[in-house]
Coordinates of C-alpha atoms and ligand atoms in Angstrom, one line a residue:
M1 CA -13.7 11.7 3.7
Y2 CA -12.4 14.7 2.5
Q3 CA -14.5 16.0 -0.7
Y4 CA -13.8 18.3 -3.8
D5 CA -13.4 22.0 -3.7
Q6 CA -14.0 24.3 -6.4
F7 CA -10.3 24.5 -7.4
D8 CA -10.3 21.0 -6.9
H9 CA -13.0 20.5 -9.2
A10 CA -11.3 22.8 -11.6
M11 CA -7.4 21.5 -11.6
V12 CA -9.1 17.7 -12.4
A13 CA -10.6 19.2 -15.0
A14 CA -7.9 21.1 -16.9
R15 CA -6.1 18.1 -16.5
N16 CA -8.5 15.2 -18.3
A17 CA -9.1 18.3 -20.6
E18 CA -5.0 18.4 -21.9
F19 CA -5.0 14.6 -21.3
K20 CA -7.6 14.0 -23.8
D21 CA -6.1 16.3 -26.6
Q22 CA -2.9 14.5 -26.0
V23 CA -4.5 10.9 -26.3
A24 CA -6.1 12.7 -29.6
R25 CA -2.2 13.2 -30.9
R26 CA -1.2 10.4 -29.8
L27 CA -3.6 8.1 -31.7
S28 CA -3.8 10.0 -34.5
G29 CA -0.2 9.5 -35.3
E30 CA 1.1 13.3 -34.7
L31 CA 2.7 12.0 -31.4
S32 CA 5.1 8.7 -31.2
E33 CA 5.3 6.3 -28.0
D34 CA 8.4 8.4 -27.7
Q35 CA 6.7 11.7 -27.1
F36 CA 4.1 10.6 -25.4
K37 CA 6.2 8.8 -23.1
P38 CA 6.6 11.4 -20.3
L39 CA 2.3 12.5 -21.2
R40 CA 0.9 9.5 -20.4
L41 CA 3.1 9.1 -17.0
M42 CA 2.1 12.5 -15.7
N43 CA -1.3 10.4 -15.7
G44 CA -0.9 7.4 -14.4
L45 CA -0.9 5.8 -17.8
Y46 CA 1.9 2.8 -18.4
L47 CA 2.9 0.8 -20.9
Q48 CA 3.3 -2.7 -19.1
L49 CA 4.7 -5.6 -21.8
H50 CA 0.7 -6.3 -22.8
A51 CA -1.2 -3.3 -22.9
Y52 CA -1.3 0.3 -21.2
M53 CA -2.1 0.2 -17.3
L54 CA -4.1 2.8 -15.6
R55 CA -2.7 3.3 -11.9
I56 CA -5.3 5.3 -10.2
A57 CA -4.9 7.1 -6.7
V58 CA -6.5 6.5 -3.4
P59 CA -5.5 8.6 -1.8
Y60 CA -4.1 7.1 1.7
G61 CA -6.4 4.6 1.5
V62 CA -9.9 6.0 1.6
L63 CA -12.6 4.8 -0.8
S64 CA -16.4 5.8 -0.7
S65 CA -18.8 3.0 -1.7
R66 CA -19.5 6.0 -4.8
Q67 CA -16.1 5.7 -5.7
M68 CA -15.9 1.6 -5.2
R69 CA -18.7 0.8 -7.5
T70 CA -17.0 3.5 -9.8
F71 CA -14.0 1.4 -9.9
A72 CA -16.3 -2.2 -10.8
H73 CA -17.9 0.2 -13.6
I74 CA -14.4 0.8 -14.6
A75 CA -13.4 -3.4 -14.7
R76 CA -16.4 -3.7 -15.9
T77 CA -16.8 -1.5 -18.9
Y78 CA -13.0 -1.6 -19.6
D79 CA -11.2 -3.7 -18.9
R80 CA -11.1 -7.6 -18.3
D81 CA -14.0 -7.7 -15.4
F82 CA -11.2 -6.7 -12.6
G83 CA -8.6 -4.5 -11.0
H84 CA -6.3 -5.0 -8.7
F85 CA -5.3 -2.9 -5.4
T86 CA -1.5 -1.9 -4.9
T87 CA 1.2 -2.0 -2.9
R88 CA 1.0 1.7 -1.9
Q89 CA -3.0 1.4 -1.1
N90 CA -4.0 2.9 -5.2
I91 CA -5.9 0.7 -7.9
Q92 CA -4.6 -0.5 -11.3
F93 CA -5.9 -1.6 -14.0
N94 CA -4.7 -3.8 -16.1
W95 CA -6.0 -4.0 -19.7
I96 CA -6.9 -0.1 -20.9
K97 CA -7.4 0.9 -24.2
L98 CA -5.9 4.1 -24.7
A99 CA -8.5 5.1 -26.1
D100 CA -10.3 4.8 -23.8
T101 CA -9.0 6.4 -21.0
P102 CA -10.3 10.6 -21.4
Q103 CA -13.1 8.6 -20.5
I104 CA -12.4 6.8 -18.3
L105 CA -10.3 9.7 -16.2
E106 CA -13.7 11.9 -16.6
E107 CA -16.0 8.9 -14.2
L108 CA -13.4 9.2 -12.1
A109 CA -13.6 12.6 -11.9
A110 CA -16.8 12.5 -11.3
V111 CA -16.3 10.5 -8.3
E112 CA -13.7 12.9 -6.8
M113 CA -10.4 11.1 -7.9
H114 CA -7.7 10.6 -10.5
A115 CA -4.0 9.5 -11.9
I116 CA -2.2 12.1 -11.4
Q117 CA 0.8 11.8 -9.2
T118 CA 1.0 7.9 -10.0
S119 CA 4.1 8.3 -11.5
G120 CA 7.2 9.8 -12.5
N121 CA 9.7 11.6 -10.1
C122 CA 7.0 13.2 -8.6
I123 CA 5.8 12.9 -4.1
R124 CA 3.2 9.9 -5.0
N125 CA 0.2 9.0 -3.0
T126 CA 1.2 9.7 0.4
T127 CA -0.1 5.7 2.5
T128 CA -1.2 5.1 6.2
D129 CA -2.7 3.2 7.9
Q130 CA -6.0 1.1 6.6
F131 CA -7.3 1.3 10.2
A132 CA -6.9 4.7 10.7
G133 CA -9.8 7.0 12.6
A134 CA -11.3 3.2 14.1
A135 CA -8.0 1.2 15.6
K136 CA -8.1 1.0 19.3
D137 CA -4.8 1.7 19.6
E138 CA -4.3 5.1 17.8
L139 CA -3.2 8.2 19.4
D140 CA -4.4 11.1 16.9
D141 CA -6.1 9.7 13.2
P142 CA -3.1 10.9 10.2
R143 CA -6.1 10.8 7.0
P144 CA -6.4 14.7 8.0
W145 CA -2.6 15.5 8.0
A146 CA -2.3 12.5 5.3
E147 CA -4.8 15.1 3.2
L148 CA -2.7 18.4 4.1
I149 CA 0.8 16.5 2.3
R150 CA -1.5 15.8 -0.8
Q151 CA -2.8 19.3 -0.8
W152 CA 1.3 20.3 -0.4
S153 CA 2.7 18.2 -3.0
T154 CA -0.1 18.0 -5.7
F155 CA 1.3 20.1 -8.7
H156 CA 4.3 21.4 -6.3
P157 CA 6.1 23.6 -8.9
E158 CA 9.1 22.8 -7.0
F159 CA 8.5 19.0 -6.4
T160 CA 7.8 17.8 -10.1
F161 CA 11.3 16.7 -10.8
L162 CA 13.1 15.2 -8.4
P163 CA 16.2 12.6 -8.9
R164 CA 13.6 10.3 -8.4
K165 CA 9.5 9.8 -7.2
F166 CA 9.2 9.8 -3.4
K167 CA 7.2 8.1 -0.9
I168 CA 5.4 9.4 2.4
A169 CA 3.9 7.2 5.1
I170 CA 2.8 8.3 8.3
T171 CA 1.1 6.6 11.3
G172 CA -0.8 7.9 14.7
A173 CA -0.7 4.2 16.2
T174 CA 1.4 2.4 18.1
R175 CA 1.5 -0.6 15.9
D176 CA 3.0 0.6 12.3
R177 CA 0.6 -0.6 9.6
A178 CA 1.9 1.5 7.3
A179 CA 5.3 0.8 7.1
I180 CA 6.5 3.9 7.5
R181 CA 10.5 2.9 7.8
V182 CA 10.3 1.5 4.2
H183 CA 9.8 5.6 3.0
D184 CA 11.3 8.2 1.7
I185 CA 9.9 10.1 4.5
G186 CA 8.0 8.0 7.6
L187 CA 5.7 10.2 10.1
Q188 CA 4.5 8.2 13.0
L189 CA 1.9 10.8 14.8
T190 CA 2.6 11.0 18.7
A191 CA 1.4 13.3 21.8
N192 CA 4.4 15.6 21.3
G193 CA 3.7 16.1 17.2
F194 CA 5.6 14.3 14.9
D195 CA 8.8 11.6 14.8
V196 CA 10.3 12.1 11.2
Y197 CA 12.0 8.9 9.5
V198 CA 14.4 9.6 6.3
G199 CA 16.1 7.2 4.1
G200 CA 14.1 4.4 4.0
G201 CA 13.3 2.6 0.8
M202 CA 13.4 -1.2 -0.6
G203 CA 14.4 -1.7 -4.7
R204 CA 18.1 -2.6 -5.3
T205 CA 20.1 -1.0 -2.1
P206 CA 16.6 -1.4 1.0
H207 CA 17.5 1.3 4.0
L208 CA 15.9 1.5 7.2
G209 CA 14.9 5.3 7.6
H210 CA 16.9 7.2 10.5
L211 CA 14.7 9.2 12.6
I212 CA 15.7 12.8 11.7
K213 CA 13.6 14.5 13.8
S214 CA 11.1 14.1 16.7
G215 CA 8.7 16.5 17.8
V216 CA 7.5 18.4 14.9
P217 CA 3.9 20.2 15.8
G218 CA 1.9 19.8 13.1
E219 CA 1.5 23.8 11.9
K220 CA 5.4 23.1 11.4
L221 CA 4.8 19.6 9.4
L222 CA 5.0 21.6 5.7
S223 CA 7.3 23.6 6.0
Y224 CA 9.7 20.4 7.7
L225 CA 8.9 18.5 5.3
E226 CA 9.6 21.2 2.4
A227 CA 13.0 21.6 3.8
A228 CA 14.4 18.0 3.8
L229 CA 12.6 17.9 0.2
R230 CA 14.6 21.6 -1.1
V231 CA 17.6 19.4 0.7
Y232 CA 16.9 15.9 -1.5
N233 CA 16.0 18.6 -5.1
R234 CA 19.2 19.7 -4.5
Y235 CA 21.2 17.5 -3.6
G236 CA 20.0 13.6 -4.6
R237 CA 22.2 12.4 -7.6
R238 CA 20.3 12.3 -10.9
D239 CA 23.5 11.4 -12.6
N240 CA 22.4 8.0 -12.2
I241 CA 18.9 6.5 -11.5
Y242 CA 20.1 3.3 -8.8
K243 CA 21.5 6.0 -7.0
A244 CA 18.4 8.7 -7.0
R245 CA 16.5 8.0 -4.1
I246 CA 16.3 9.7 -1.1
K247 CA 17.8 6.7 0.7
I248 CA 20.9 7.0 -0.9
L249 CA 21.8 11.1 -0.1
V250 CA 20.6 9.7 3.4
S251 CA 23.3 7.1 3.8
A252 CA 25.9 9.3 1.9
L253 CA 26.0 12.3 4.2
G254 CA 24.8 10.5 7.3
P255 CA 21.8 10.8 8.7
Q256 CA 22.7 13.6 11.2
E257 CA 24.2 16.1 8.8
Y258 CA 21.1 15.0 6.6
A259 CA 18.9 15.9 9.6
R260 CA 21.7 19.8 10.0
Q261 CA 21.0 20.9 6.6
V262 CA 17.9 20.5 6.5
E263 CA 16.9 22.0 10.1
E264 CA 19.9 25.3 8.1
E265 CA 17.2 25.0 5.2
W266 CA 13.6 24.9 7.3
A267 CA 15.5 28.3 8.6
T268 CA 15.9 30.0 5.7
L269 CA 12.3 29.2 4.7
D270 CA 9.7 32.1 4.9
Q271 CA 7.7 29.2 6.8
A272 CA 4.0 31.3 7.5
Q273 CA 3.7 31.6 3.8
I274 CA 4.4 27.4 3.5
D275 CA 1.9 26.4 7.1
A276 CA -1.3 25.9 7.2
P277 CA -2.7 28.0 8.5
H278 CA -4.8 26.6 12.1
A279 CA -8.0 28.1 10.6
E280 CA -7.2 25.5 7.3
I281 CA -6.6 22.3 9.4
A282 CA -9.4 22.7 11.1
R283 CA -11.8 22.9 7.7
I284 CA -9.5 19.7 7.1
K285 CA -9.9 17.7 10.1
S286 CA -13.6 18.8 9.6
F287 CA -13.8 16.6 6.8
F288 CA -12.8 13.7 9.1
P289 CA -15.5 13.2 11.6
Q290 CA -16.1 9.8 13.3
P291 CA -19.3 8.5 11.5
N292 CA -22.4 8.9 13.2
Y293 CA -22.9 5.1 14.8
A294 CA -25.2 3.5 15.4
D295 CA -26.1 2.4 18.8
K296 CA -27.2 -1.6 17.7
A297 CA -27.2 -3.3 20.8
F298 CA -25.6 -6.4 20.4
D299 CA -25.9 -9.8 21.9
A300 CA -22.5 -11.3 23.6
A301 CA -24.0 -14.5 23.3
A302 CA -25.1 -15.0 20.0
I303 CA -22.1 -14.3 18.0
E304 CA -21.0 -16.9 20.1
R305 CA -23.4 -19.6 19.1
A306 CA -22.9 -18.2 15.6
K307 CA -19.5 -19.7 15.8
A308 CA -20.3 -22.2 17.7
A309 CA -22.2 -23.0 14.8
D310 CA -20.9 -21.8 11.8
P311 CA -17.0 -22.2 12.5
G312 CA -16.1 -21.0 9.2
F313 CA -17.6 -17.3 10.8
A314 CA -15.9 -18.0 13.7
R315 CA -11.9 -18.3 12.2
W316 CA -12.7 -15.3 10.0
M317 CA -14.2 -13.6 13.4
R318 CA -10.2 -14.1 14.6
N319 CA -8.2 -13.6 11.3
N320 CA -10.0 -10.9 10.0
T321 CA -11.4 -8.3 12.2
L322 CA -9.8 -5.9 14.5
A323 CA -10.2 -4.3 18.1
H324 CA -12.0 -0.7 17.2
R325 CA -12.2 2.5 19.1
R326 CA -15.2 1.7 20.0
D327 CA -16.8 -1.4 22.8
D328 CA -19.2 -2.2 20.1
H329 CA -17.4 -2.1 17.0
V330 CA -14.7 -3.3 15.1
S331 CA -12.5 -3.2 12.1
V332 CA -13.1 -5.7 9.6
T333 CA -10.4 -7.0 6.6
I334 CA -11.2 -8.6 3.6
S335 CA -9.3 -10.8 2.5
L336 CA -8.9 -10.5 -1.6
K337 CA -5.8 -13.6 -1.1
P338 CA -8.6 -16.6 -1.6
T339 CA -7.3 -19.5 -2.5
G340 CA -5.1 -20.2 -5.2
M341 CA -6.3 -16.9 -6.6
P342 CA -3.8 -13.7 -7.8
P343 CA -3.4 -10.9 -4.5
G344 CA -5.0 -8.2 -4.6
D345 CA -7.3 -8.8 -7.8
A346 CA -11.1 -8.3 -7.3
S347 CA -14.1 -8.5 -10.0
S348 CA -16.6 -5.9 -10.5
A349 CA -19.1 -8.3 -9.3
Q350 CA -17.2 -8.5 -5.7
M351 CA -16.0 -4.2 -6.2
D352 CA -20.0 -3.8 -6.2
A353 CA -20.4 -6.5 -2.8
M354 CA -18.0 -5.3 -1.6
A355 CA -19.7 -1.1 -2.0
D356 CA -23.4 -3.1 -0.3
A357 CA -21.5 -4.1 2.1
A358 CA -19.3 -1.2 3.2
D359 CA -23.2 1.2 2.6
A360 CA -25.7 -1.6 5.0
F361 CA -22.8 -2.6 7.2
G362 CA -19.7 0.3 6.8
Y363 CA -21.2 3.7 6.9
G364 CA -20.3 3.3 3.5
E365 CA -16.6 4.0 4.1
L366 CA -13.8 1.5 3.1
R367 CA -9.8 1.1 3.1
V368 CA -6.8 -0.5 1.1
S369 CA -4.5 -2.0 2.9
H370 CA -0.6 -2.4 1.7
E371 CA -1.2 -6.0 2.1
Q372 CA -4.0 -5.5 -0.9
N373 CA -6.8 -5.8 1.0
V374 CA -9.6 -4.2 1.8
I375 CA -11.7 -2.6 4.8
L376 CA -14.5 -1.9 6.7
P377 CA -13.5 0.2 9.3
H378 CA -16.7 0.5 11.2
V379 CA -19.2 -2.5 11.9
A380 CA -21.4 -2.9 14.7
K381 CA -20.8 -6.4 16.4
A382 CA -24.2 -6.5 15.9
D383 CA -24.2 -6.6 12.5
L384 CA -20.8 -9.4 12.3
Y385 CA -22.7 -12.0 11.4
E386 CA -24.8 -10.4 8.7
L387 CA -22.0 -9.4 7.3
Y388 CA -20.2 -12.3 6.5
R389 CA -22.6 -14.3 4.9
Q390 CA -23.0 -11.7 2.4
L391 CA -19.4 -11.6 2.6
D392 CA -19.1 -15.6 1.7
Q393 CA -22.2 -15.1 -0.9
N394 CA -19.4 -12.8 -3.5
G395 CA -16.1 -15.3 -2.9
L396 CA -15.1 -12.6 -0.1
S397 CA -14.7 -13.8 3.6
S398 CA -11.4 -16.0 3.4
A399 CA -10.3 -15.9 6.8
N400 CA -6.6 -15.9 6.5
V401 CA -5.6 -11.7 7.2
G402 CA -2.2 -11.8 8.8
K403 CA -1.8 -15.6 8.0
I404 CA 0.5 -17.5 5.4
T405 CA -1.8 -17.1 2.1
D406 CA -2.1 -13.5 3.2
M407 CA 0.6 -12.6 0.5
I408 CA 1.7 -9.7 -1.0
A409 CA 3.0 -10.4 -4.4
C410 CA 4.0 -7.7 -7.3
P411 CA 3.0 -8.3 -11.3
G412 CA 6.0 -9.9 -11.9
L413 CA 6.5 -11.8 -15.7
D414 CA 2.9 -11.5 -16.3
Y415 CA 2.5 -8.1 -16.7
C416 CA 5.5 -5.9 -15.8
S417 CA 8.6 -5.5 -18.8
L418 CA 11.5 -5.0 -15.8
A419 CA 10.0 -8.5 -14.5
N420 CA 13.1 -11.5 -13.7
A421 CA 10.1 -14.0 -12.8
R422 CA 7.1 -14.4 -12.2
A423 CA 5.6 -13.4 -8.9
I424 CA 1.6 -14.1 -9.3
P425 CA 1.8 -17.6 -10.2
L426 CA 4.3 -18.9 -7.4
A427 CA 1.1 -16.8 -5.2
Q428 CA -0.9 -19.3 -6.9
D429 CA 1.0 -22.2 -5.9
I430 CA 1.9 -21.0 -2.7
S431 CA -1.0 -20.3 -1.6
N432 CA -3.0 -23.6 -3.1
R433 CA 0.1 -25.6 -0.9
F434 CA -1.5 -23.9 2.4
A435 CA -4.6 -24.3 1.6
D436 CA -5.7 -26.1 4.9
E437 CA -7.1 -23.7 7.1
G438 CA -6.4 -25.8 10.5
L439 CA -2.7 -25.7 9.5
T440 CA -2.8 -21.8 8.3
D441 CA -4.4 -21.3 11.9
K442 CA -1.6 -23.6 13.8
I443 CA 1.4 -21.6 11.5
G444 CA -0.2 -19.0 12.5
D445 CA 0.9 -15.4 11.7
L446 CA 3.6 -15.1 9.5
Q447 CA 4.0 -12.8 5.8
I448 CA 5.3 -13.3 3.0
K449 CA 6.2 -11.2 0.3
I450 CA 7.0 -11.5 -3.3
S451 CA 8.6 -9.6 -6.3
G452 CA 9.3 -10.1 -9.8
C453 CA 12.5 -8.4 -9.9
I454 CA 15.5 -6.2 -7.6
N455 CA 13.1 -3.4 -7.8
A456 CA 11.5 -4.8 -4.5
C457 CA 7.1 -3.5 -5.8
G458 CA 6.1 -6.8 -3.9
H459 CA 8.2 -5.6 -0.9
H460 CA 10.3 -8.9 -0.6
H461 CA 12.5 -7.3 2.0
V462 CA 10.3 -6.4 4.6
G463 CA 8.5 -10.7 4.0
H464 CA 8.7 -12.6 7.2
I465 CA 9.8 -14.9 4.2
G466 CA 10.6 -12.6 1.8
I467 CA 10.8 -14.4 -2.3
L468 CA 13.2 -12.3 -5.2
G469 CA 12.6 -13.2 -8.9
V470 CA 16.2 -13.6 -10.6
D471 CA 17.5 -15.0 -13.8
K472 CA 20.4 -16.9 -13.8
Q473 CA 21.1 -17.3 -17.4
G474 CA 17.4 -17.5 -18.7
E475 CA 16.1 -19.0 -16.1
E476 CA 13.7 -17.5 -13.9
F477 CA 15.0 -18.6 -10.5
Y478 CA 13.8 -17.3 -6.4
Q479 CA 16.0 -16.0 -3.8
I480 CA 14.3 -16.7 -0.1
L481 CA 15.2 -13.6 2.3
L482 CA 14.4 -14.2 6.4
G483 CA 13.5 -12.3 9.4
G484 CA 12.2 -8.8 7.7
R485 CA 9.3 -6.8 9.6
A486 CA 7.8 -3.8 8.0
D487 CA 6.4 -3.1 11.4
E488 CA 7.3 -0.9 14.3
K489 CA 10.3 -3.2 14.0
A490 CA 11.5 -3.2 11.2
A491 CA 14.1 -4.9 9.9
L492 CA 15.5 -6.4 6.7
G493 CA 15.9 -9.6 5.4
V494 CA 18.9 -11.4 4.4
I495 CA 19.3 -14.0 1.3
T496 CA 19.6 -17.5 2.9
G497 CA 20.6 -20.4 1.4
K498 CA 20.7 -20.3 -2.5
G499 CA 18.5 -19.8 -5.1
L500 CA 15.2 -22.1 -5.8
S501 CA 13.6 -22.7 -9.0
A502 CA 10.1 -21.7 -9.2
E503 CA 8.7 -26.0 -9.0
A504 CA 10.9 -26.0 -5.3
V505 CA 9.6 -23.5 -3.9
P506 CA 6.3 -24.5 -2.5
A507 CA 7.8 -27.5 -0.8
A508 CA 11.1 -25.3 0.4
L509 CA 8.4 -23.0 2.5
E510 CA 6.6 -26.4 3.4
R511 CA 9.9 -27.7 5.6
L512 CA 10.4 -24.2 6.6
V513 CA 7.6 -24.1 8.2
N514 CA 7.4 -27.8 9.5
L515 CA 11.0 -26.8 11.2
Y516 CA 9.4 -23.4 12.7
L517 CA 6.4 -25.9 14.2
E518 CA 8.8 -28.1 15.3
L519 CA 11.7 -25.1 17.0
R520 CA 8.9 -22.5 18.6
T521 CA 8.8 -22.6 22.2
D522 CA 5.0 -23.1 21.9
E523 CA 2.0 -20.9 19.8
T524 CA 2.9 -17.9 21.0
E525 CA 6.0 -17.8 19.4
R526 CA 5.8 -16.2 15.6
F527 CA 7.7 -17.6 12.6
I528 CA 9.8 -14.3 12.5
D529 CA 10.3 -14.6 16.3
T530 CA 11.7 -17.7 16.2
V531 CA 14.7 -16.9 13.6
G532 CA 15.0 -13.4 15.7
R533 CA 15.5 -16.1 18.3
L534 CA 18.2 -18.4 16.7
G535 CA 18.8 -17.4 13.5
R536 CA 18.3 -17.4 10.4
E537 CA 20.9 -19.5 9.7
A538 CA 19.1 -22.5 12.1
F539 CA 17.1 -22.5 8.5
A540 CA 18.7 -22.5 5.6
G541 CA 19.3 -26.1 5.2
A542 CA 15.5 -27.3 5.9
L543 CA 15.1 -24.6 2.4
H544 CA 17.3 -27.6 0.1
E545 CA 15.5 -30.7 -1.0
P546 CA 17.5 -33.6 2.0
A547 CA 20.5 -35.5 -0.3
Ligands
HEM12 C1 4.4 -2.0 -14.7 C2 4.5 -2.3 -13.6 C3 5.8 -1.7 -12.9 C4 6.6 -1.1 -13.3 C5 7.3 -0.5 -14.6 C6 6.9 -1.3 -12.1 C7 8.2 -0.4 -11.5 C8 9.3 -0.3 -10.8 C9 10.5 0.6 -10.1 C10 11.3 0.6 -11.2 C11 11.1 0.4 -9.2 C12 11.8 0.9 -8.5 C13 11.8 2.1 -7.8 C14 13.7 2.5 -7.1 O1 13.9 2.4 -6.3 O2 14.1 4.1 -7.5 C15 9.5 -0.1 -8.1 C16 9.3 0.0 -7.1 C17 8.2 -0.3 -6.2 N1 7.2 -0.7 -6.9 FE1 6.6 -0.5 -8.8 N2 7.1 -1.5 -10.9 C18 5.6 -1.7 -11.4 C19 4.5 -2.2 -10.9 C20 4.0 -1.7 -9.7 C21 2.6 -2.2 -8.3 C22 1.8 -3.4 -9.4 C23 3.1 -2.3 -7.2 C24 2.6 -2.5 -6.0 C25 2.0 -3.4 -6.6 C26 4.6 -1.3 -7.6 C27 4.8 -1.0 -6.2 C28 6.1 -0.3 -5.9 C29 6.6 -0.7 -4.8 C30 5.8 -0.3 -3.3 C31 8.1 0.1 -4.9 C32 8.3 -0.1 -3.4 C33 10.3 -0.2 -3.7 C34 10.7 1.2 -3.2 O3 9.8 2.7 -2.6 O4 11.7 1.3 -2.7 N3 4.7 -1.0 -8.2 N4 8.4 0.4 -9.0
SF4_13 S1 9.7 -5.7 -8.4 FE1 9.8 -5.8 -10.6 S2 9.1 -7.6 -11.4 FE2 8.0 -7.1 -9.9 S3 6.4 -5.3 -10.2 FE3 8.6 -3.9 -9.3 S4 9.9 -4.1 -11.1 FE4 8.1 -5.7 -12.4

């Protein structure tokens, strides 16, 4: 993985020293909370309903075991013994004391991490495929490009005060696991360079990104992005926070006109000054070699025997492993969605256990996924059963990846001051309702995504089933959306039926799922495909109790 150079170390250290001074002035009362707010937000420190929350960037979701252990240490020492992995491949600590933040940031800097640009109207952490560099269906590794964008965008003098926050995602595989069409800019790496999608996003006005240019060569990527951002920075609306995202500009201008303006801007730029020289791209790529793969012979018959003897292992193999570019390896997803628990949370002991598993079986490397799970991208098949048993001992062997209980949920009313409704307790109720593993497997791939308000942090627009918390005369209600998806066939879900109370949601989902099981052609037709074939309305009735 990428390693900081002198410049990176000095930059983070200088920022930490500056923030330490700002914290001291806040603690002494010299700065009011209002004066302090913009300063803390530049360092990823939010104030939620009950406490400060620190959001730490995990660049493009890549973590070393050492970094994961630092998270465990922070959770244990400064928080309530857990951390929360987010939908943008970051981690959040929800119960941080202001006085501890300088020390936490110092400890993070020691493992080459920081919280800069995890808030504010700047370019945020670029996200990518959690299986980058490992997946069999990958054309090219997106991580070096994500790192290039990170270096270009960090403290970019022109883009520190954009009309609104800005999120970029890249994928290099045929299957889009990075949700590129719901990002401000989504990049698809192809054999001919980058396809550039602009203007996707969720929030109160969801849009899918438009393809504005195909085949931008890697060596020209930064200047093209610079042109795209410049047009947005100049013409994006600053008069209305709800209309400030690039999706609004692109839809007001029309994608073609926006693309034309970007092209025009691109032509005026001194591209050679902006684009990274070939040697720099090669230098960055050199940080992302394939691991030194262990040539461990694996005995396919032994794996079959272990599966037959241990049905939990068989199920985990089926649901939590993905084909690797090497036949003797797989990628493993560690589900952070055990039955009845808040999605994306991990205790310090579990973080340590994941780091240990990465060291023992995964070349010391981990990833965070936007589905709020943790991945070991490279695991030798010969080690799978041992790994499974180790994870199982630490409560990390839930075998529900991609299933109805592998939900995304935002913090909602438990933490967030903008929330209309709770999201985590509802996710827990749904998880308990569908605890039966046989049933979950029978239902197959089904993604539920829950947001506690219209800001859509929980991606409800692109859930196969989306759940949106609303406030109805002081009461929490939930609207159900059907038909959304965030993959290469991205689509926005549509509100279906009437709003439901929290108590009514799990039973409504059960009726919905039962109807799907009745209507599907066979078990290969996924929920989302049956909804596509028959239309949402065919399912609306099931959401409500029969009269
Ligand atoms: C104090 C807690 C939080 C606050 C106040 C907050 C606020 C917001 C707001 C206002 C938006 C809408 C922005 C817009 O459309 O312009 C938004 C979007 C979003 N937030 Fe949060 N958020 C919080 C926590 C989180 C957490 C914990 C996650 C991840 C689990 C998250 C992930 C996202 C994502 C993915 C979006 C995407 C919507 C988009 O890009 O259009 N947020 N958030
Ligand atoms: S969707 Fe709403 S409730 Fe959930 S974290 Fe975002 S702003 Fe808060």
